[in-house]
Coordinates of C-alpha atoms in Angstrom, one line a residue:
M1420 CA -17.9 1.4 -10.5
A1421 CA -15.4 4.3 -10.9
Y1422 CA -12.0 5.9 -9.1
Y1423 CA -9.7 8.6 -10.5
I1424 CA -6.5 9.5 -9.1
Q1425 CA -6.2 13.8 -8.8
E1426 CA -3.1 14.9 -7.0
N1427 CA -2.9 13.4 -3.5
R1428 CA -5.9 11.6 -3.4
V1429 CA -8.2 8.6 -5.1
I1430 CA -11.7 9.3 -5.8
I1431 CA -14.3 5.9 -5.9
K1432 CA -17.5 6.7 -7.9
N1433 CA -20.0 3.8 -6.7
R1434 CA -23.6 3.8 -7.4
G1435 CA -23.8 7.5 -7.4
E1436 CA -22.2 7.8 -4.2
I1437 CA -18.8 9.3 -4.0
R1438 CA -16.2 8.6 -1.7
I1439 CA -12.6 11.0 -1.6
I1440 CA -9.7 9.3 0.0
W1441 CA -6.7 11.4 1.0
R1442 CA -3.2 9.6 0.7
T1443 CA -2.4 10.5 4.3
E1444 CA -5.6 8.2 5.2
I1445 CA -4.2 4.7 3.3
I1446 CA -2.6 2.5 5.5
Y1447 CA -2.1 0.0 2.7
I1448 CA -3.9 -1.6 -0.9
Y1449 CA -4.2 -4.8 -1.3
S1450 CA -5.8 -7.1 -4.2
L1451 CA -7.7 -10.0 -3.8
E1452 CA -9.9 -11.5 -6.4
R1453 CA -9.5 -9.0 -9.3
K1454 CA -10.8 -6.4 -6.8
L1455 CA -8.3 -3.7 -4.7
Y1456 CA -9.1 -2.7 -1.6
I1457 CA -7.6 0.7 -0.2
K1458 CA -7.3 0.2 3.7
T1459 CA -7.7 3.3 5.6
A1460 CA -8.3 3.5 9.6
S1461 CA -12.1 4.2 9.1
G1462 CA -13.0 1.4 6.5
S1463 CA -12.1 -0.6 3.3
Y1464 CA -12.7 0.7 -0.1
S1465 CA -12.7 -1.4 -3.0
F1466 CA -12.6 -1.7 -6.6
Y1467 CA -12.2 -3.7 -9.9
Q1468 CA -8.5 -2.8 -10.9
R1469 CA -5.1 -4.6 -11.4
L1470 CA -2.8 -3.9 -9.1
D1471 CA 0.6 -3.2 -11.0
V1472 CA -1.9 -0.6 -13.1
F1473 CA -2.8 1.3 -10.2
E1474 CA 0.7 1.0 -8.7
A1475 CA 1.6 3.2 -11.8
E1476 CA -0.8 5.9 -11.4
L1477 CA 0.3 6.3 -7.9
C1478 CA 3.8 7.8 -9.2
D1479 CA 5.0 10.0 -7.2
M1480 CA 2.7 9.3 -4.0
D1481 CA 4.9 7.4 -2.0
F1482 CA 3.6 3.4 -1.8
L1483 CA 6.1 0.6 -1.5
R1484 CA 5.1 -2.7 -3.4
I1485 CA 6.4 -5.4 -0.2
H1486 CA 4.2 -8.2 -2.1
K1487 CA 3.0 -9.2 -5.2
S1488 CA -0.2 -8.0 -3.3
F1489 CA 0.5 -5.1 -1.3
L1490 CA 1.4 -1.6 -1.9
V1491 CA 1.9 0.1 1.4
N1492 CA 1.7 3.9 1.9
A1493 CA 5.2 5.0 3.0
E1494 CA 4.0 7.4 6.2
Q1495 CA 2.1 4.5 7.6
V1496 CA 5.9 2.0 8.5
T1497 CA 7.1 2.5 11.7
G1498 CA 10.0 -0.2 11.2
I1499 CA 11.0 -3.4 9.2
Q1500 CA 11.3 -7.2 11.0
K1501 CA 13.0 -9.0 9.3
H1502 CA 10.9 -9.9 6.6
H1503 CA 8.0 -8.2 7.5
I1504 CA 7.0 -3.8 7.4
L1505 CA 5.5 -2.5 11.0
L1506 CA 2.6 0.1 10.9
K1507 CA 1.5 2.8 12.7
N1508 CA -1.6 0.7 13.1
G1509 CA -0.1 -1.9 14.5
E1510 CA -0.5 -4.0 11.8
L1511 CA 2.5 -6.4 10.3
L1512 CA 2.6 -7.4 6.9
E1513 CA 4.7 -9.7 5.2
I1514 CA 7.8 -8.6 2.7
S1515 CA 7.9 -10.9 -0.4
R1516 CA 11.7 -11.9 -0.9
K1517 CA 11.4 -10.5 -4.3
Y1518 CA 11.0 -6.5 -3.0
L1519 CA 12.7 -6.9 0.1
Q1520 CA 15.9 -5.0 -1.1
N1521 CA 13.8 -2.3 -2.5
V1522 CA 12.0 -2.1 0.8
R1523 CA 15.2 -2.0 2.5
G1524 CA 16.9 0.5 0.0
Y1525 CA 14.2 2.7 -0.1
Y1526 CA 14.6 3.4 3.7
C1527 CA 18.3 3.1 3.2
I1528 CA 19.3 -0.5 4.9
S1529 CA 21.8 -2.1 3.7
S1530 CA 21.2 -5.3 6.1
L1531 CA 19.2 -6.5 9.2
R1532 CA 22.1 -7.2 11.3
D1533 CA 21.2 -7.6 14.7
S1534 CA 22.7 -4.6 16.7
Q1535 CA 24.5 -6.3 20.0
S1536 CA 26.6 -8.8 17.2
S1537 CA 30.0 -7.6 17.1

């Protein structure tokens, strides 16, 4: 099983089958038991790699680290609720404390105050 990152797509080769996943299709990427899983609307695709190595290879593709095990496609985010990120598909993923400031900074949110409190 191998993968390649070219321009705006990830290419996964597995047992003679080639799967091309465009950046815009990717909802998020997560790590579980030494495997990475790319979650798309049509399914999940897996291969062996460390998340930090894969994150570095994605470079300029607008993925946000929100947890030690999760990268999220920034274009799939519809909102932030305290320590969670809301995705277009309705999923709610936890943002760990370590990455919360970076996520807020990416979206230029200095604080998440209730708009009713003055």
